[in-house]
Amino acid sequence: MAGGKKTNDKTAKASDKGTKSKGSNSKEDKSADASGSGKLKPATSINVRHILCEKHSKKEEALTKLRDGAKFDDVAREFSEDKARQGGSLGWKIRGALDATFEKAAYDLEPSTTGNPKYVEVKTGHGYHIIMVEGRK
Protein backbone atom coordinates (compact mmCIF):
# COMPACT_ATOMS: atom_id res chain seq x y z
CA MET A 1 0.00 0.00 0.00
CA ALA A 2 2.75 2.44 -0.91
CA GLY A 3 0.72 5.47 -1.93
CA GLY A 4 1.63 8.12 -4.44
CA LYS A 5 3.13 11.46 -3.72
CA LYS A 6 1.68 14.93 -3.56
CA THR A 7 3.66 18.13 -3.91
CA ASN A 8 2.91 21.47 -2.32
CA ASP A 9 2.67 24.77 -4.19
CA LYS A 10 6.29 25.58 -3.28
CA THR A 11 7.73 22.48 -4.91
CA ALA A 12 8.68 21.85 -8.48
CA LYS A 13 6.52 19.06 -9.81
CA ALA A 14 8.16 15.67 -9.81
CA SER A 15 9.08 14.19 -13.16
CA ASP A 16 6.41 11.46 -13.15
CA LYS A 17 4.24 10.71 -16.17
CA GLY A 18 1.75 13.46 -16.81
CA THR A 19 3.35 16.06 -14.53
CA LYS A 20 5.19 19.11 -15.75
CA SER A 21 8.01 20.95 -14.06
CA LYS A 22 7.91 24.67 -13.44
CA GLY A 23 9.35 26.67 -16.28
CA SER A 24 9.36 26.15 -20.01
CA ASN A 25 10.24 23.12 -22.07
CA SER A 26 12.83 25.03 -24.07
CA LYS A 27 16.34 23.81 -24.90
CA GLU A 28 17.80 25.98 -22.12
CA ASP A 29 16.14 23.66 -19.57
CA LYS A 30 18.54 20.89 -20.61
CA SER A 31 21.45 22.80 -19.13
CA ALA A 32 19.65 23.91 -15.96
CA ASP A 33 21.32 22.81 -12.76
CA ALA A 34 19.65 21.85 -9.46
CA SER A 35 18.94 25.50 -8.62
CA GLY A 36 17.21 26.13 -11.96
CA SER A 37 13.66 25.36 -12.93
CA GLY A 38 14.47 22.66 -15.49
CA LYS A 39 15.28 19.01 -15.14
CA LEU A 40 17.62 18.17 -12.27
CA LYS A 41 21.07 16.80 -12.94
CA PRO A 42 21.44 13.16 -11.92
CA ALA A 43 22.70 12.72 -8.37
CA THR A 44 24.29 9.78 -6.61
CA SER A 45 23.58 11.12 -3.13
CA ILE A 46 21.28 13.61 -1.44
CA ASN A 47 21.25 15.43 1.88
CA VAL A 48 17.68 14.78 3.00
CA ARG A 49 15.34 15.76 5.86
CA HIS A 50 11.91 14.38 6.58
CA ILE A 51 8.98 14.51 8.95
CA LEU A 52 7.50 11.07 9.68
CA CYS A 53 3.96 10.75 11.06
CA GLU A 54 2.03 7.55 11.67
CA LYS A 55 -1.34 9.28 11.38
CA HIS A 56 -2.59 11.25 8.40
CA SER A 57 -4.09 13.91 10.71
CA LYS A 58 -0.72 14.60 12.35
CA LYS A 59 0.93 14.90 8.91
CA GLU A 60 -1.77 17.41 7.93
CA GLU A 61 -1.03 19.47 11.08
CA ALA A 62 2.66 19.53 10.15
CA LEU A 63 1.81 20.58 6.57
CA THR A 64 -0.36 23.41 7.89
CA LYS A 65 2.56 24.73 9.94
CA LEU A 66 4.87 24.54 6.90
CA ARG A 67 2.33 26.35 4.72
CA ASP A 68 2.06 29.03 7.41
CA GLY A 69 5.79 29.70 7.05
CA ALA A 70 7.35 27.65 9.87
CA LYS A 71 10.90 26.37 9.31
CA PHE A 72 11.09 22.72 8.22
CA ASP A 73 13.53 21.71 10.98
CA ASP A 74 11.33 23.27 13.70
CA VAL A 75 8.25 21.43 12.41
CA ALA A 76 10.26 18.19 12.23
CA ARG A 77 11.34 18.54 15.87
CA GLU A 78 7.72 19.05 16.92
CA PHE A 79 5.92 16.48 14.74
CA SER A 80 8.31 13.79 13.50
CA GLU A 81 7.89 10.40 15.17
CA ASP A 82 11.19 8.82 14.19
CA LYS A 83 14.72 8.93 15.52
CA ALA A 84 15.82 11.78 13.22
CA ARG A 85 15.01 14.38 15.86
CA GLN A 86 17.74 16.82 14.78
CA GLY A 87 15.31 18.74 12.64
CA GLY A 88 14.43 15.64 10.65
CA SER A 89 17.93 15.32 9.19
CA LEU A 90 18.78 11.91 7.75
CA GLY A 91 22.10 13.20 6.42
CA TRP A 92 23.65 12.24 3.08
CA LYS A 93 22.04 9.13 1.57
CA ILE A 94 23.17 7.26 -1.54
CA ARG A 95 20.82 5.63 -4.03
CA GLY A 96 19.50 2.33 -2.72
CA ALA A 97 19.84 3.30 0.96
CA LEU A 98 16.22 4.43 1.40
CA ASP A 99 12.72 3.00 0.93
CA ALA A 100 12.07 2.91 -2.85
CA THR A 101 8.98 5.17 -2.72
CA PHE A 102 10.73 7.64 -0.40
CA GLU A 103 13.89 7.60 -2.53
CA LYS A 104 12.09 8.24 -5.84
CA ALA A 105 10.28 11.24 -4.37
CA ALA A 106 13.43 12.61 -2.69
CA TYR A 107 15.65 12.32 -5.79
CA ASP A 108 12.98 14.13 -7.84
CA LEU A 109 13.06 17.16 -5.50
CA GLU A 110 15.25 20.16 -6.10
CA PRO A 111 17.33 21.34 -3.13
CA SER A 112 15.96 24.04 -0.83
CA THR A 113 16.53 25.52 2.61
CA THR A 114 14.73 24.80 5.88
CA GLY A 115 13.55 28.44 5.93
CA ASN A 116 11.94 28.16 2.48
CA PRO A 117 11.49 24.42 1.93
CA LYS A 118 10.36 22.68 -1.24
CA TYR A 119 8.84 19.46 -0.04
CA VAL A 120 6.88 16.45 -1.17
CA GLU A 121 4.57 14.04 0.66
CA VAL A 122 4.78 10.25 0.35
CA LYS A 123 3.28 7.29 2.16
CA THR A 124 5.46 4.26 2.84
CA GLY A 125 5.22 1.24 5.11
CA HIS A 126 6.72 3.43 7.86
CA GLY A 127 3.95 6.06 7.66
CA TYR A 128 3.43 9.47 6.09
CA HIS A 129 6.57 11.42 5.17
CA ILE A 130 7.11 15.05 4.30
CA ILE A 131 10.49 15.19 2.55
CA MET A 132 12.86 18.01 1.66
CA VAL A 133 16.33 17.90 0.11
CA GLU A 134 19.11 20.27 1.15
CA GLY A 135 21.82 19.16 -1.26
CA ARG A 136 22.67 16.87 -4.18
CA LYS A 137 25.95 15.46 -5.45
CSV table of C-alpha atoms in Angstrom, one decimal:
chain,number,residue,atom,x,y,z
A,1,MET,CA,0.0,0.0,0.0
A,2,ALA,CA,2.8,2.4,-0.9
A,3,GLY,CA,0.7,5.5,-1.9
A,4,GLY,CA,1.6,8.1,-4.4
A,5,LYS,CA,3.1,11.5,-3.7
A,6,LYS,CA,1.7,14.9,-3.6
A,7,THR,CA,3.7,18.1,-3.9
A,8,ASN,CA,2.9,21.5,-2.3
A,9,ASP,CA,2.7,24.8,-4.2
A,10,LYS,CA,6.3,25.6,-3.3
A,11,THR,CA,7.7,22.5,-4.9
A,12,ALA,CA,8.7,21.9,-8.5
A,13,LYS,CA,6.5,19.1,-9.8
A,14,ALA,CA,8.2,15.7,-9.8
A,15,SER,CA,9.1,14.2,-13.2
A,16,ASP,CA,6.4,11.5,-13.1
A,17,LYS,CA,4.2,10.7,-16.2
A,18,GLY,CA,1.8,13.5,-16.8
A,19,THR,CA,3.4,16.1,-14.5
A,20,LYS,CA,5.2,19.1,-15.8
A,21,SER,CA,8.0,21.0,-14.1
A,22,LYS,CA,7.9,24.7,-13.4
A,23,GLY,CA,9.3,26.7,-16.3
A,24,SER,CA,9.4,26.1,-20.0
A,25,ASN,CA,10.2,23.1,-22.1
A,26,SER,CA,12.8,25.0,-24.1
A,27,LYS,CA,16.3,23.8,-24.9
A,28,GLU,CA,17.8,26.0,-22.1
A,29,ASP,CA,16.1,23.7,-19.6
A,30,LYS,CA,18.5,20.9,-20.6
A,31,SER,CA,21.5,22.8,-19.1
A,32,ALA,CA,19.7,23.9,-16.0
A,33,ASP,CA,21.3,22.8,-12.8
A,34,ALA,CA,19.7,21.9,-9.5
A,35,SER,CA,18.9,25.5,-8.6
A,36,GLY,CA,17.2,26.1,-12.0
A,37,SER,CA,13.7,25.4,-12.9
A,38,GLY,CA,14.5,22.7,-15.5
A,39,LYS,CA,15.3,19.0,-15.1
A,40,LEU,CA,17.6,18.2,-12.3
A,41,LYS,CA,21.1,16.8,-12.9
A,42,PRO,CA,21.4,13.2,-11.9
A,43,ALA,CA,22.7,12.7,-8.4
A,44,THR,CA,24.3,9.8,-6.6
A,45,SER,CA,23.6,11.1,-3.1
A,46,ILE,CA,21.3,13.6,-1.4
A,47,ASN,CA,21.2,15.4,1.9
A,48,VAL,CA,17.7,14.8,3.0
A,49,ARG,CA,15.3,15.8,5.9
A,50,HIS,CA,11.9,14.4,6.6
A,51,ILE,CA,9.0,14.5,8.9
A,52,LEU,CA,7.5,11.1,9.7
A,53,CYS,CA,4.0,10.7,11.1
A,54,GLU,CA,2.0,7.5,11.7
A,55,LYS,CA,-1.3,9.3,11.4
A,56,HIS,CA,-2.6,11.3,8.4
A,57,SER,CA,-4.1,13.9,10.7
A,58,LYS,CA,-0.7,14.6,12.3
A,59,LYS,CA,0.9,14.9,8.9
A,60,GLU,CA,-1.8,17.4,7.9
A,61,GLU,CA,-1.0,19.5,11.1
A,62,ALA,CA,2.7,19.5,10.1
A,63,LEU,CA,1.8,20.6,6.6
A,64,THR,CA,-0.4,23.4,7.9
A,65,LYS,CA,2.6,24.7,9.9
A,66,LEU,CA,4.9,24.5,6.9
A,67,ARG,CA,2.3,26.3,4.7
A,68,ASP,CA,2.1,29.0,7.4
A,69,GLY,CA,5.8,29.7,7.0
A,70,ALA,CA,7.4,27.6,9.9
A,71,LYS,CA,10.9,26.4,9.3
A,72,PHE,CA,11.1,22.7,8.2
A,73,ASP,CA,13.5,21.7,11.0
A,74,ASP,CA,11.3,23.3,13.7
A,75,VAL,CA,8.2,21.4,12.4
A,76,ALA,CA,10.3,18.2,12.2
A,77,ARG,CA,11.3,18.5,15.9
A,78,GLU,CA,7.7,19.0,16.9
A,79,PHE,CA,5.9,16.5,14.7
A,80,SER,CA,8.3,13.8,13.5
A,81,GLU,CA,7.9,10.4,15.2
A,82,ASP,CA,11.2,8.8,14.2
A,83,LYS,CA,14.7,8.9,15.5
A,84,ALA,CA,15.8,11.8,13.2
A,85,ARG,CA,15.0,14.4,15.9
A,86,GLN,CA,17.7,16.8,14.8
A,87,GLY,CA,15.3,18.7,12.6
A,88,GLY,CA,14.4,15.6,10.6
A,89,SER,CA,17.9,15.3,9.2
A,90,LEU,CA,18.8,11.9,7.7
A,91,GLY,CA,22.1,13.2,6.4
A,92,TRP,CA,23.6,12.2,3.1
A,93,LYS,CA,22.0,9.1,1.6
A,94,ILE,CA,23.2,7.3,-1.5
A,95,ARG,CA,20.8,5.6,-4.0
A,96,GLY,CA,19.5,2.3,-2.7
A,97,ALA,CA,19.8,3.3,1.0
A,98,LEU,CA,16.2,4.4,1.4
A,99,ASP,CA,12.7,3.0,0.9
A,100,ALA,CA,12.1,2.9,-2.8
A,101,THR,CA,9.0,5.2,-2.7
A,102,PHE,CA,10.7,7.6,-0.4
A,103,GLU,CA,13.9,7.6,-2.5
A,104,LYS,CA,12.1,8.2,-5.8
A,105,ALA,CA,10.3,11.2,-4.4
A,106,ALA,CA,13.4,12.6,-2.7
A,107,TYR,CA,15.7,12.3,-5.8
A,108,ASP,CA,13.0,14.1,-7.8
A,109,LEU,CA,13.1,17.2,-5.5
A,110,GLU,CA,15.2,20.2,-6.1
A,111,PRO,CA,17.3,21.3,-3.1
A,112,SER,CA,16.0,24.0,-0.8
A,113,THR,CA,16.5,25.5,2.6
A,114,THR,CA,14.7,24.8,5.9
A,115,GLY,CA,13.5,28.4,5.9
A,116,ASN,CA,11.9,28.2,2.5
A,117,PRO,CA,11.5,24.4,1.9
A,118,LYS,CA,10.4,22.7,-1.2
A,119,TYR,CA,8.8,19.5,0.0
A,120,VAL,CA,6.9,16.4,-1.2
A,121,GLU,CA,4.6,14.0,0.7
A,122,VAL,CA,4.8,10.3,0.3
A,123,LYS,CA,3.3,7.3,2.2
A,124,THR,CA,5.5,4.3,2.8
A,125,GLY,CA,5.2,1.2,5.1
A,126,HIS,CA,6.7,3.4,7.9
A,127,GLY,CA,4.0,6.1,7.7
A,128,TYR,CA,3.4,9.5,6.1
A,129,HIS,CA,6.6,11.4,5.2
A,130,ILE,CA,7.1,15.1,4.3
A,131,ILE,CA,10.5,15.2,2.6
A,132,MET,CA,12.9,18.0,1.7
A,133,VAL,CA,16.3,17.9,0.1
A,134,GLU,CA,19.1,20.3,1.2
A,135,GLY,CA,21.8,19.2,-1.3
A,136,ARG,CA,22.7,16.9,-4.2
A,137,LYS,CA,25.9,15.5,-5.5
